[in-house]
Short mmCIF file of C-alpha atoms and ligand atoms in Angstrom, two decimals:
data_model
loop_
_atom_site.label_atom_id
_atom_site.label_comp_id
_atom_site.label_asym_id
_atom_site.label_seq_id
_atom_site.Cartn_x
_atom_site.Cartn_y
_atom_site.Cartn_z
CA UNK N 1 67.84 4.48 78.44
CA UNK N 2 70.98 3.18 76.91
CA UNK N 3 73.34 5.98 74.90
CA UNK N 4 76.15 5.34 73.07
CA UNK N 5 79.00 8.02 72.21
CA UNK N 6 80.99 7.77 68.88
CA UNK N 7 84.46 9.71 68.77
CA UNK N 8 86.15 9.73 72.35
CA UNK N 9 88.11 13.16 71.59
CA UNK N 10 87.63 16.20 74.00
CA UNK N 11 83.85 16.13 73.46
CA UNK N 12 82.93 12.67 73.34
CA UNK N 13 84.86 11.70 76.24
CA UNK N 14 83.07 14.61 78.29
CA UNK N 15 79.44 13.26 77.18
CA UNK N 16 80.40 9.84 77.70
CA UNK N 17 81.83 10.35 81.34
CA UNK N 18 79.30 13.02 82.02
CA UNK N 19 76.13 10.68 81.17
CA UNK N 20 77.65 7.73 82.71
CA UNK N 21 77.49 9.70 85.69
CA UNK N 22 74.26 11.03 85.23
CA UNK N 23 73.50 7.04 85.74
CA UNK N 24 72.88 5.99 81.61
CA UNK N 25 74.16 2.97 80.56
CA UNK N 26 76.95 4.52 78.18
CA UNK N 27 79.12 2.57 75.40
CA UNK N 28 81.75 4.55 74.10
CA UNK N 29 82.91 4.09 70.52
CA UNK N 30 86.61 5.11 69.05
CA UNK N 31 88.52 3.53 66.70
CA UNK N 32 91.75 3.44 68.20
CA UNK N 33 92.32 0.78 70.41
CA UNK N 34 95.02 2.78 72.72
CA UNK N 35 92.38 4.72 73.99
CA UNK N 36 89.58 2.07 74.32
CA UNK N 37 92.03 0.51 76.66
CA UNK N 38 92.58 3.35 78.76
CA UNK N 39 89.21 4.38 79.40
CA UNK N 40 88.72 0.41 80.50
CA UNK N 41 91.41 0.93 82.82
CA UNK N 42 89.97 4.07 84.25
CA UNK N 43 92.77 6.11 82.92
CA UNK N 44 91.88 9.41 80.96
CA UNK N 45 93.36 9.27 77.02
CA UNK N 46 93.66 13.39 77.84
CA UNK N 47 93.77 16.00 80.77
CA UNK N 48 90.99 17.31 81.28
CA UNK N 49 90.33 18.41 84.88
CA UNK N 50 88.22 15.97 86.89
CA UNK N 51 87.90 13.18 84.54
CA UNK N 52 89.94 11.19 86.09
CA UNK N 53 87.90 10.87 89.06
CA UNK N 54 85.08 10.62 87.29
CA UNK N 55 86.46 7.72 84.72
CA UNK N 56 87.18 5.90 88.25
CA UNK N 57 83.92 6.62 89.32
CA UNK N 58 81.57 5.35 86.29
CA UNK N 59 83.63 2.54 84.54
CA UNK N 60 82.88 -0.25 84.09
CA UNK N 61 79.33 0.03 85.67
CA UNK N 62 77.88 2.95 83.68
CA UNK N 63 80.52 3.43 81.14
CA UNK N 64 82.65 0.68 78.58
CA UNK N 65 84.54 1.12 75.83
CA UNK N 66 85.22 -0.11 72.69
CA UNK N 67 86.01 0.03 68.97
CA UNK N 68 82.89 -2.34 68.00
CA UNK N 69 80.59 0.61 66.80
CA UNK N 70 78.28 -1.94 65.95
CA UNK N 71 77.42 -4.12 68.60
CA UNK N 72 77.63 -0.01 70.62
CA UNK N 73 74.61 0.98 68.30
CA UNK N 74 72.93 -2.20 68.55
CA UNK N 75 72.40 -2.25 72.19
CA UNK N 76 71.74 2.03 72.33
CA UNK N 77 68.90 4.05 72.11
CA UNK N 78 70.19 7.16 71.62
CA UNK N 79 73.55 8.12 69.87
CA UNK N 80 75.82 10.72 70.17
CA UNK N 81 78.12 11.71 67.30
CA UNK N 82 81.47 13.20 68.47
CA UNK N 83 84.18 12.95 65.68
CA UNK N 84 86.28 15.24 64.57
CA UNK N 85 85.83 17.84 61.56
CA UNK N 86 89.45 19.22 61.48
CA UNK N 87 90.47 22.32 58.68
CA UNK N 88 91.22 21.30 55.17
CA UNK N 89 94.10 23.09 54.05
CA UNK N 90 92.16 25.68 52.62
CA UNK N 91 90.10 26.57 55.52
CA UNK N 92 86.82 24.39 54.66
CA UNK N 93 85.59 21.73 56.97
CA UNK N 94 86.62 18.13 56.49
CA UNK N 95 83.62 15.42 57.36
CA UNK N 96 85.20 12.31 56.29
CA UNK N 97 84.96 10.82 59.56
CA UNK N 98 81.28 12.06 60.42
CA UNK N 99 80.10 10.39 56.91
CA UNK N 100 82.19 6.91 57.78
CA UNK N 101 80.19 7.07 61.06
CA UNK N 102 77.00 7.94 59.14
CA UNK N 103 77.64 4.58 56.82
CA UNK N 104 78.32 2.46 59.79
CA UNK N 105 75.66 3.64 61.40
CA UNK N 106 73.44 3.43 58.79
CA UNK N 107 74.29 -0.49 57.85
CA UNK N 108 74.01 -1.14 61.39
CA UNK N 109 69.98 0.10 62.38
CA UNK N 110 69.62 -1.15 58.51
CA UNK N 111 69.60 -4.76 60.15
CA UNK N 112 66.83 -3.84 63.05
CA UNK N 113 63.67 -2.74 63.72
CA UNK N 114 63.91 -0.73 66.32
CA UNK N 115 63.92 3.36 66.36
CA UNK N 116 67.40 5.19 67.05
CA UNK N 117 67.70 9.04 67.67
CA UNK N 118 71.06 10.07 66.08
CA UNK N 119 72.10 13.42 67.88
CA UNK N 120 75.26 15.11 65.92
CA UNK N 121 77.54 17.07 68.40
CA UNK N 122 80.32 17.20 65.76
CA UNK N 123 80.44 21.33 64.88
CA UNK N 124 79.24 21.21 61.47
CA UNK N 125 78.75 24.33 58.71
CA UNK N 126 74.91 24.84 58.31
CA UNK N 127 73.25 22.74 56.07
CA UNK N 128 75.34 19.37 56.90
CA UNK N 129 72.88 17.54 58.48
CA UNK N 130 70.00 18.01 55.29
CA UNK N 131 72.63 17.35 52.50
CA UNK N 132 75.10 14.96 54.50
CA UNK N 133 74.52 13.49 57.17
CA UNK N 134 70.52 12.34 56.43
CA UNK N 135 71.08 11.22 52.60
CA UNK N 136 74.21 9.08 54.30
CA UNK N 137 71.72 7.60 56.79
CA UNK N 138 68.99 6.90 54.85
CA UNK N 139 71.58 5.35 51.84
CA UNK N 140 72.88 3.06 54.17
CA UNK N 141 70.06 2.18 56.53
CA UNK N 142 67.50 2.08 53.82
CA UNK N 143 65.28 3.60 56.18
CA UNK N 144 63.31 7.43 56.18
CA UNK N 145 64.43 9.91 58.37
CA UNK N 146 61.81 10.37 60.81
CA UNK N 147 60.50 6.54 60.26
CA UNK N 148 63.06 4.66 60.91
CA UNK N 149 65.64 6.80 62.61
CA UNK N 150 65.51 10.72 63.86
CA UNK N 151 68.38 13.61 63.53
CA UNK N 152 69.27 16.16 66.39
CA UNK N 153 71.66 18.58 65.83
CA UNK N 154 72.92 19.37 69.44
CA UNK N 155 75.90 21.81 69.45
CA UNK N 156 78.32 21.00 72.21
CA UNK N 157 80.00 24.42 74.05
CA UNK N 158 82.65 22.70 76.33
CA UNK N 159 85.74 24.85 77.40
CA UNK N 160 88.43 22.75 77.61
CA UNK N 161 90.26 22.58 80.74
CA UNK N 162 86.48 23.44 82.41
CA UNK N 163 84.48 20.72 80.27
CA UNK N 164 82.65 18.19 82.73
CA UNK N 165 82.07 21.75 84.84
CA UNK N 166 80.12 22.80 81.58
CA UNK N 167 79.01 19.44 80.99
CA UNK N 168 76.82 19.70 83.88
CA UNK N 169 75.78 23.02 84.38
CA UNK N 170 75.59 24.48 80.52
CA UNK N 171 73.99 27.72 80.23
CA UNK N 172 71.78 26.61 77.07
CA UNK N 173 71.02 23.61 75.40
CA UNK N 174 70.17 23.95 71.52
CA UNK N 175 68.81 20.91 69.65
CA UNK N 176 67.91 21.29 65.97
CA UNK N 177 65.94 19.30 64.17
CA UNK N 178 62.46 18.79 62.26
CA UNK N 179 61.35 15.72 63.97
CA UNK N 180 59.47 15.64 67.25
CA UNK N 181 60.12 12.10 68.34
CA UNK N 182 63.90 12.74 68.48
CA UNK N 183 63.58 15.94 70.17
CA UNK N 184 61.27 14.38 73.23
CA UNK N 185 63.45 11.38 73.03
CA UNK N 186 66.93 13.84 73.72
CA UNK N 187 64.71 15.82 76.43
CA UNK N 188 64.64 12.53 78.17
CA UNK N 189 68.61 12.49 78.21
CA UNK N 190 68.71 16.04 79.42
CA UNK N 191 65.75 16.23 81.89
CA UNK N 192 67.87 16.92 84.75
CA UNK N 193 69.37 19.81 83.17
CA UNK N 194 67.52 23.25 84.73
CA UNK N 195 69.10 25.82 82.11
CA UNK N 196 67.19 26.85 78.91
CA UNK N 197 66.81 25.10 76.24
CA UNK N 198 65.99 25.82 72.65
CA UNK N 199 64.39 23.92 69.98
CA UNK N 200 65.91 25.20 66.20
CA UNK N 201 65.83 23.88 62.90
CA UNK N 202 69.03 21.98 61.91
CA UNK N 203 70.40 24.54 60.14
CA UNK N 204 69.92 27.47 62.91
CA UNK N 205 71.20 25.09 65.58
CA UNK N 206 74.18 24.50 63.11
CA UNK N 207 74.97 28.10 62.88
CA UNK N 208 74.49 29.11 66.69
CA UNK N 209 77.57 26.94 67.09
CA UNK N 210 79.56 29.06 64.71
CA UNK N 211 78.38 32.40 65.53
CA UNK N 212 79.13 31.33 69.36
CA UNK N 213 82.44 30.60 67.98
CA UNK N 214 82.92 33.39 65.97
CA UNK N 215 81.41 36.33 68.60
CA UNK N 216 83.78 35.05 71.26
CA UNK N 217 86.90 35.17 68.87
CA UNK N 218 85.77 38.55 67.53
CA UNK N 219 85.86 40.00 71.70
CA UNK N 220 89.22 38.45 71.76
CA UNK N 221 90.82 40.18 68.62
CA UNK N 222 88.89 43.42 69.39
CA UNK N 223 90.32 43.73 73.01
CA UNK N 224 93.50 42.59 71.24
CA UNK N 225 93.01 45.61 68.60
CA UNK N 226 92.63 48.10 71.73
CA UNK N 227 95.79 46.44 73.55
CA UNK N 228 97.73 47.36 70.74
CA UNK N 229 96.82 50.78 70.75
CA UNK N 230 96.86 51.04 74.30
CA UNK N 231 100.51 49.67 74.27
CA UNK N 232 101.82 52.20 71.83
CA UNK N 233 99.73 55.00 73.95
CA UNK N 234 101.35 53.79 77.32
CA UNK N 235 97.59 52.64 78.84
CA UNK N 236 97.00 49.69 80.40
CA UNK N 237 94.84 47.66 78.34
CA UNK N 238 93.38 45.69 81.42
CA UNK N 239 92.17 49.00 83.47
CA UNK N 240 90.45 49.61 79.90
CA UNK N 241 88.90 46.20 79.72
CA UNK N 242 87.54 46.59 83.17
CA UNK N 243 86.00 49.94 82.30
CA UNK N 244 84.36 48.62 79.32
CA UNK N 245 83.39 45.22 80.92
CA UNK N 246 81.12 47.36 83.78
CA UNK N 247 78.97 48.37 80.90
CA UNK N 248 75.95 45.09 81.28
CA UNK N 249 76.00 45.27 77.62
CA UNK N 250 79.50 44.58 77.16
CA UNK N 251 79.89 41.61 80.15
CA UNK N 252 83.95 40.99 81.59
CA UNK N 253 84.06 37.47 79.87
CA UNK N 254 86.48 36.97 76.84
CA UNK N 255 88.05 40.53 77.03
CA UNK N 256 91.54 39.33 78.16
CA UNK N 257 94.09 40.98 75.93
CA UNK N 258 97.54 38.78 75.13
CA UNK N 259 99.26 36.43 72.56
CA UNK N 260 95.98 35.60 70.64
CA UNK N 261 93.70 32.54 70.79
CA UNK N 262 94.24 28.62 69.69
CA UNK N 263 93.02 25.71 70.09
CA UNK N 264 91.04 23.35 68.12
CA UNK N 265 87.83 25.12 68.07
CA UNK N 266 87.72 29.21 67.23
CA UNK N 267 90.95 29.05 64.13
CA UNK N 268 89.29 26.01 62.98
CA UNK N 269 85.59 27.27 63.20
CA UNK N 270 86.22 31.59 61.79
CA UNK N 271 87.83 29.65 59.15
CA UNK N 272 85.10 27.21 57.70
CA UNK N 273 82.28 29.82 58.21
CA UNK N 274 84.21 32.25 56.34
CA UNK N 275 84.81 29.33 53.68
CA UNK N 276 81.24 28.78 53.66
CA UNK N 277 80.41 32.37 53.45
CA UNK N 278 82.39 33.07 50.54
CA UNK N 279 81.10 29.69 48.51
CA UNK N 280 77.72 31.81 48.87
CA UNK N 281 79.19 34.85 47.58
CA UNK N 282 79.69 36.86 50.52
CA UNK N 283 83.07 38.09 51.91
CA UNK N 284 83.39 37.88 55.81
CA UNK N 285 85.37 40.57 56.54
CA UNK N 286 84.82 41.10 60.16
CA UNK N 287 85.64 37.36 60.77
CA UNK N 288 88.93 37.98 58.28
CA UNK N 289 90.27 40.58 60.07
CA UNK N 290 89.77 38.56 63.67
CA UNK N 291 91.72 35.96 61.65
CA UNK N 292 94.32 38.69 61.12
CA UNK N 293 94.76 40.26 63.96
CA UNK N 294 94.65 37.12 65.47
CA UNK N 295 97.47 35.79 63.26
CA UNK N 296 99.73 38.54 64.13
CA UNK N 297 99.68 39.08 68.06
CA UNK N 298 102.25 35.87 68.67
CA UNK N 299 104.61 38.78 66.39
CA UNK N 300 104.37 41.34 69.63
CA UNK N 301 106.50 39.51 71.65
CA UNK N 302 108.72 39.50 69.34
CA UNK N 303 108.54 43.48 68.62
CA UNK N 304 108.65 43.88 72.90
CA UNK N 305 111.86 41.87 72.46
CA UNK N 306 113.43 43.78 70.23
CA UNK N 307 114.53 46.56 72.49
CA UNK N 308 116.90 43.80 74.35
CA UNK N 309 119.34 43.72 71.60
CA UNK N 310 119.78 41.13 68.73
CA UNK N 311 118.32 37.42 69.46
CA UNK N 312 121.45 35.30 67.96
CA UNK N 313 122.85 33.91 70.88
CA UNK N 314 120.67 35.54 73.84
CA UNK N 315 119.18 33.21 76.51
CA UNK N 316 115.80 33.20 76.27
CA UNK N 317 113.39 31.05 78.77
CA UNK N 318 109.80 29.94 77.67
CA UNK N 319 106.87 29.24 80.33
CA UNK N 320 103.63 27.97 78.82
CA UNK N 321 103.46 25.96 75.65
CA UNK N 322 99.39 25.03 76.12
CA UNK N 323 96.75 27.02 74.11
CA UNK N 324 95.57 28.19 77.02
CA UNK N 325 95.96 26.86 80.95
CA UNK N 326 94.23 23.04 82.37
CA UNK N 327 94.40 21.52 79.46
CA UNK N 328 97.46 19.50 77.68
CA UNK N 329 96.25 20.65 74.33
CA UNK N 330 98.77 22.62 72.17
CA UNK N 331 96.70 22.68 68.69
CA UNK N 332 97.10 26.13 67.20
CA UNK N 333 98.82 27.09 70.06
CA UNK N 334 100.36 31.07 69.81
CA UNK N 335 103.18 29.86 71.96
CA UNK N 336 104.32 27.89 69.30
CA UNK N 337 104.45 30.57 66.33
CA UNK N 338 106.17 32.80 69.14
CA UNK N 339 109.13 29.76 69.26
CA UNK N 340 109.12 29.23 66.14
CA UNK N 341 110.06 32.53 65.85
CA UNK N 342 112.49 32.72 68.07
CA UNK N 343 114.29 29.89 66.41
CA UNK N 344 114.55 31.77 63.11
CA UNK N 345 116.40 34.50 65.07
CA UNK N 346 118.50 32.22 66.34
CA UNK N 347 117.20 32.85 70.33
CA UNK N 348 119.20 29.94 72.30
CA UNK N 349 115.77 28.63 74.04
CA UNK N 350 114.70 26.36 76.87
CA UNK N 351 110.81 25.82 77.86
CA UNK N 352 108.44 24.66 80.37
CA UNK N 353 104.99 23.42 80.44
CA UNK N 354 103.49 21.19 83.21
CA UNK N 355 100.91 19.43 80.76
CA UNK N 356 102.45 19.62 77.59
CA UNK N 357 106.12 18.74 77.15
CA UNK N 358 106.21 15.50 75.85
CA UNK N 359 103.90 16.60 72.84
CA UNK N 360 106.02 19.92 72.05
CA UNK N 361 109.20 17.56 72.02
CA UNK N 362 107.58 15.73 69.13
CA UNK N 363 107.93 18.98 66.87
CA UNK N 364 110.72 20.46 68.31
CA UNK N 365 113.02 17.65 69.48
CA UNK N 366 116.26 19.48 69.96
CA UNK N 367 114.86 22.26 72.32
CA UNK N 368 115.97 22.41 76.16
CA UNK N 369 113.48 20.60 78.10
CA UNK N 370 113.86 22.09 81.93
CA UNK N 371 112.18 20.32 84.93
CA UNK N 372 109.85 23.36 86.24
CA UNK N 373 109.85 26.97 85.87
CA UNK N 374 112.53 28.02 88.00
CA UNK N 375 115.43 25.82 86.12
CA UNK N 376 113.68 28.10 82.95
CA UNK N 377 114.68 30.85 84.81
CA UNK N 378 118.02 29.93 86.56
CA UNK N 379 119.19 29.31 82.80
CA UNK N 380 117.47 32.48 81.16
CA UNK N 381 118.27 36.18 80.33
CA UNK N 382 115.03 36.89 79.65
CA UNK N 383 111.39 35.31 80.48
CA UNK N 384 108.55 34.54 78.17
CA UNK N 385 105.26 33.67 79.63
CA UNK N 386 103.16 32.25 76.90
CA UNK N 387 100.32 30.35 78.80
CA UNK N 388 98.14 31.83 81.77
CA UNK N 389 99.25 28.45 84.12
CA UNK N 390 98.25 30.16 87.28
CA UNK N 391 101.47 28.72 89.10
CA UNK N 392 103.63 31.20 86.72
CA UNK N 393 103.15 33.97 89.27
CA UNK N 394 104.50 32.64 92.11
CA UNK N 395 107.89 32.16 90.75
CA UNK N 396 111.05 33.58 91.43
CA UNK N 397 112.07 35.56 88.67
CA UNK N 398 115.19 37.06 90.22
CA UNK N 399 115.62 40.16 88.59
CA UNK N 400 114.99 38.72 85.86
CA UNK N 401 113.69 40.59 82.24
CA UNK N 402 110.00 38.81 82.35
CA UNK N 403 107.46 40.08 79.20
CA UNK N 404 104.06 38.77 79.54
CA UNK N 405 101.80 37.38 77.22
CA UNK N 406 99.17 36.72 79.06
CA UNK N 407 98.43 38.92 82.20
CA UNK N 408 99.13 36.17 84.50
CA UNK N 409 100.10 38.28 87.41
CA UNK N 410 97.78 39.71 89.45
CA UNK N 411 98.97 42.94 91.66
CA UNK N 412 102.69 41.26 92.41
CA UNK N 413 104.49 41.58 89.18
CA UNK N 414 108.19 40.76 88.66
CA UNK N 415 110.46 43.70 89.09
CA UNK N 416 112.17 44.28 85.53
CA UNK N 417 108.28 43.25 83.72
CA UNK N 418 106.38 44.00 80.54
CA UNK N 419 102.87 43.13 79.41
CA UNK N 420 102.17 42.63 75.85
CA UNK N 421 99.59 44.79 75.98
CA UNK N 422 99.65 46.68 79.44
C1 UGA F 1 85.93 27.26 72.91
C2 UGA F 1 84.60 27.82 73.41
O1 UGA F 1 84.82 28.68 74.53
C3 UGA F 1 83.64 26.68 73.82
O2 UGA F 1 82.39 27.21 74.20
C4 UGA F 1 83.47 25.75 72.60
O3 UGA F 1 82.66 24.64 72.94
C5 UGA F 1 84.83 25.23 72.17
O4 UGA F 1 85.68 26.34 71.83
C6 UGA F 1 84.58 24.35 70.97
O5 UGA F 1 84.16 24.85 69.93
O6 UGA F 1 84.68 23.12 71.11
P1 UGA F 1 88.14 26.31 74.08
O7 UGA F 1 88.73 26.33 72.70
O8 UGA F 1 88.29 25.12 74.93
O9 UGA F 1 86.55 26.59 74.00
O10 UGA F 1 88.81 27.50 74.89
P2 UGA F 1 88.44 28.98 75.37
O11 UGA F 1 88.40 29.00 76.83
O12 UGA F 1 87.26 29.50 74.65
O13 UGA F 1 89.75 29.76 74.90
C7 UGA F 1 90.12 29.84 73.53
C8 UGA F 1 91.37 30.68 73.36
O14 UGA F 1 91.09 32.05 73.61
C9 UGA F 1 92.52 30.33 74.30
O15 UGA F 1 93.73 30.40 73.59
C10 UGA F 1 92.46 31.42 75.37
O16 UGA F 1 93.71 31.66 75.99
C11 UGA F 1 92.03 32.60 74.52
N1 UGA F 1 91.35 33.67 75.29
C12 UGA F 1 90.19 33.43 75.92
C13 UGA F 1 91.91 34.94 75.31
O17 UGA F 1 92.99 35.20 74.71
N2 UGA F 1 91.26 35.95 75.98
C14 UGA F 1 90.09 35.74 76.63
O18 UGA F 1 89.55 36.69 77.22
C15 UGA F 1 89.54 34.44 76.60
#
C-alpha cells in the first residue's frame, strides 16, 4: 500500500519516518523546499530523538520527499494530512493551510478514477471535517464523500522529544469517521499496531483530541495550584504529588509542578476549545482558569527572586530555553516570558540551551550566548533553571544561588537551592 504524508512538521515527519519504517512506500509532501532537501539527504529538518537514524534508515527506499503534492497523491492510496492549525490572535483555530491541502487534493483525485482514503491528523475543533474539510473535497474533486473518496479523522498524540517512541507503541488509536471503506482501508495501515483502537464519529474523534489536550493541561495547572500553596505553607509540593499519585485513580503522570507548560499543542489547543465553547454559548471556566494559572507561574521566579535584592545590574545565568527537555522547540516556551521579564528589570543575563540557541538568538539577539552550562555559571550570581535538560544536575554550581523551575534534581541538590514550588 502506498501512503503519502502532507505537512512534514513534528507530526508529519513522525508518520512519514514511522511508516516508512513500518515498510510502506511513503511520499512526503511540504511546501518548502529547505526541508524537502533535507529529508532527501537523510538529515532531520528538527530534533526529534531517533529520527535521525531512522531518516538514514528508510530514505530513499521507503521514504522521498517532495513539494509536488500532486504527482504524491497520484501515486498514494492512502493520505495523511499533517499541516499546521496555529492560534489566530484571538484564540480560534486557523485552517487555511488544511483547506489549501483540501483544494489540491481535491483537483488532484478530481482527474482519476481511483478511490483515496483521506485521514486528517491535523488537531481540528469538532465539526471541521463535516463543514470543512468534506464540502472542500467534494467542491474540488467533484466527487461524493464515500464514492469517490473517504474521510478519517485520526487524532495524532505524539510527545515531542518521545514521538517515533509513541509512534510505535501508542496506547490508543481513534479513527472517526462515517464510512466503512476508509476505516478498513486505515486498519490495513495500522494492523501491526496491538493497542486498542476505537472507531468514533468525526466529531467525537475530533473532540477526544482536545479533551486529551485539555485533561492533561488541567493536571498540570492543578498540581501547579497546590505548589503554590504548598510554597507559601513551606511543603514540598513533590512529596504531595507522590502521595496523591499512589491513589490508581489519580496515576503519577503529568503531576510535575514548575514554570508552567508550552509548546505548540496544550496553549494552542485550551485556547480554540474554549473559543469554540463560547461561539456555542458556553463559558469554559475550568479550561480559563488552567489558562490563568498557567499564564502566571513563569511570574514565580520572579517573586522567588525578589528576596535577592533589586534586578538592575545583578548577574543572572539562564539554563533551559526549550518548552520542555529533547526537543529544540521553544514555541510558547515559559522560559521565555521568565527572560523577558528579567529584561524589563534590567537583570544583566546570559543563557544556555543545548538544542535551542540559535532560534532564541533570533528574538533576543543581544543576549550572552555561553558555550555550556558551567560558563552560565562561572559568569552568574544567581542560577535559573528553566528546562528539565537532565544534564542540568550534574553541574557545578559552586555555591552558587540556584532556584529551580523545574525539579530537575533528584536527591543531590545544589547547596544555596530553591524550588519554585518545593
Ligand atoms: C502534548 C501531548 O502530551 C501529546 O499527547 C499531544 O500529541 C501533543 O501535545 C500534541 O497535541 O501534538 P507535547 O506538547 O509534545 O505533547 O509535550 P508534553 O510532554 O505533553 O509537555 C507539555 C508541557 O507540559 C511541557 O512544557 C512540559 O514541561 C509540561 N509538563 C508536563 C509539566 O509542566 N508537568 C508535567 O507533569 C508534564
Amino acid at each position: 500500500m502506498k501512503v503519502c504524508v502532507i505537512g512534514l512538521g513534528y507530526v508529519g515527519m513522525c508518520q512519514a519516518a514511522g511508516l516508512a519504517k513500518l515498510g510502506f512506500a511513503v511520499s512526503g509532501v511540504d511546501l518548502d523546499e529547505d526541508k524537502v532537501g533535507l529529508i532527501n539527504n537523510k538529515t532531520p529538518p528538527i530534533y526529534e530523538d531517533g529520527l535521525k537514524e531512522l531518516l538514514e534508515e528508510v530514505v530513499p527506499d521507503h521514504l522521498t520527499a517532495t513539494t509536488n503534492l500532486a504527482a504524491a497523491v497520484k501515486k498514494s492510496d492512502v493520505l495523511f494530512v499533517c499541516v499546521g492549525t496555529p492560534s489566530k490572535k484571538e484564540g480560534s483555530m486557523s485552517i487555511e493551510q488544511l483547506r489549501k491541502v483540501c483544494e489540491d487534493v481535491g483537483k488532484t483525485i478530481q482527474k482519476t478514477d481511483r478511490w483515496f482514503t483521506i485521514v486528517v491528523k491535523s488537531t481540528i475543533v469538532p465539526g471541521t471535517i463535516e463543514e470543512v474539510v468534506i464540502p472542500v473535497l467534494e467542491k474540488y474533486s467533484k466527487k461524493k464523500f464515500g464514492e469517490g473518496f473517504g474521510v478519517i479523522m485520526n487524532p495524532e498524540f505524539l510527545r515531542e522529544g518521545l514521538a517515533l517512541k509513541d509512534f510505535f507503541s501508542p496506547d490508543r488509536i481513534i479513527l472517526g469517521s462515517s464510512d466503512k471503506k476508509s476505516i478498513n482501508s486505515i486498519k490495513e495501515v495500522y494492523r501491526s499496531f496491538k493497542c486498542p483502537i476505537l472507531t468514533a464519529s468525526f466529531k467525537e474523534a475530533e473532540m477526544i483530541k482536545y479533551a486529551s489536550n485539555a485533561f492533561l493541561a488541567t493536571k498540570i495547572s492543578f498540581i501547579n495550584e497546590m505548589g503554590n500553596i504548598c510554597k507559601k505553607l513551606g511543603i514540598d509540593t513533590n512529596t504531595v504529588s507522590k502521595g496523591i499519585s499512589m491513589d490508581h485513580r489519580i496515576s503519577p503522570h503529568f503531576l510535575r509542578s514548575g514554570i508552567g507548560f508550552g509548546g505548540s499543542c496544550f496553549p494552542k489547543d485550551v485556547n480554540a476549545i474554549i473559543y469554540k465553547a463560547t461561539e456555542q454559548g458556553y463559558n469554559a471556566r475550568l479550561l480559563r482558569s488552567v489558562l490563568d494559572v498557567n499564564r502566571e507561574q513563569p511570574l514565580k521566579m520572579m517573586e522567588l527572586l525578589d528576596k535577592y535584592g533589586p534586578l538592575k545590574g545583578k548577574k543572572v545565568g539562564v539554563l533551559g530555553l526549550t518548552f520542555k527537555e529533547w526537543t529544540d522547540d521553544i514555541r510558547e516556551s515559559p522560559a521565555l516570558n521568565t527572560i523577558k521579564e528579567l529584561l524589563m528589570e534590567e537583570a544583566t543575563l546570559c543563557i544556555y540551551d543545548p538544542k535551542a540557541m540559535r532560534q532564541v538568538k533570533k528574538i533576543f539577539p543581544h543576549l550572552k550566548y555561553m558555550k555550556n552550562a558551567d560558563a552560565v555559571v562561572k559568569e552568574s550570581e544567581i542560577i535559573l533553571i528553566l528546562t528539565e535538560w537532565p544534564q542540568f544536575k550534574d553541574v557545578d554550581y559552586k555555591n552558587k544561588i540556584v532556584i529551580d523551575g523545574k525539579n530537575v534534581f533528584d536527591r543531590k541538590r545544589p547547596k544555596r537551592y530553591e524550588g519554585i514550588c518545593w
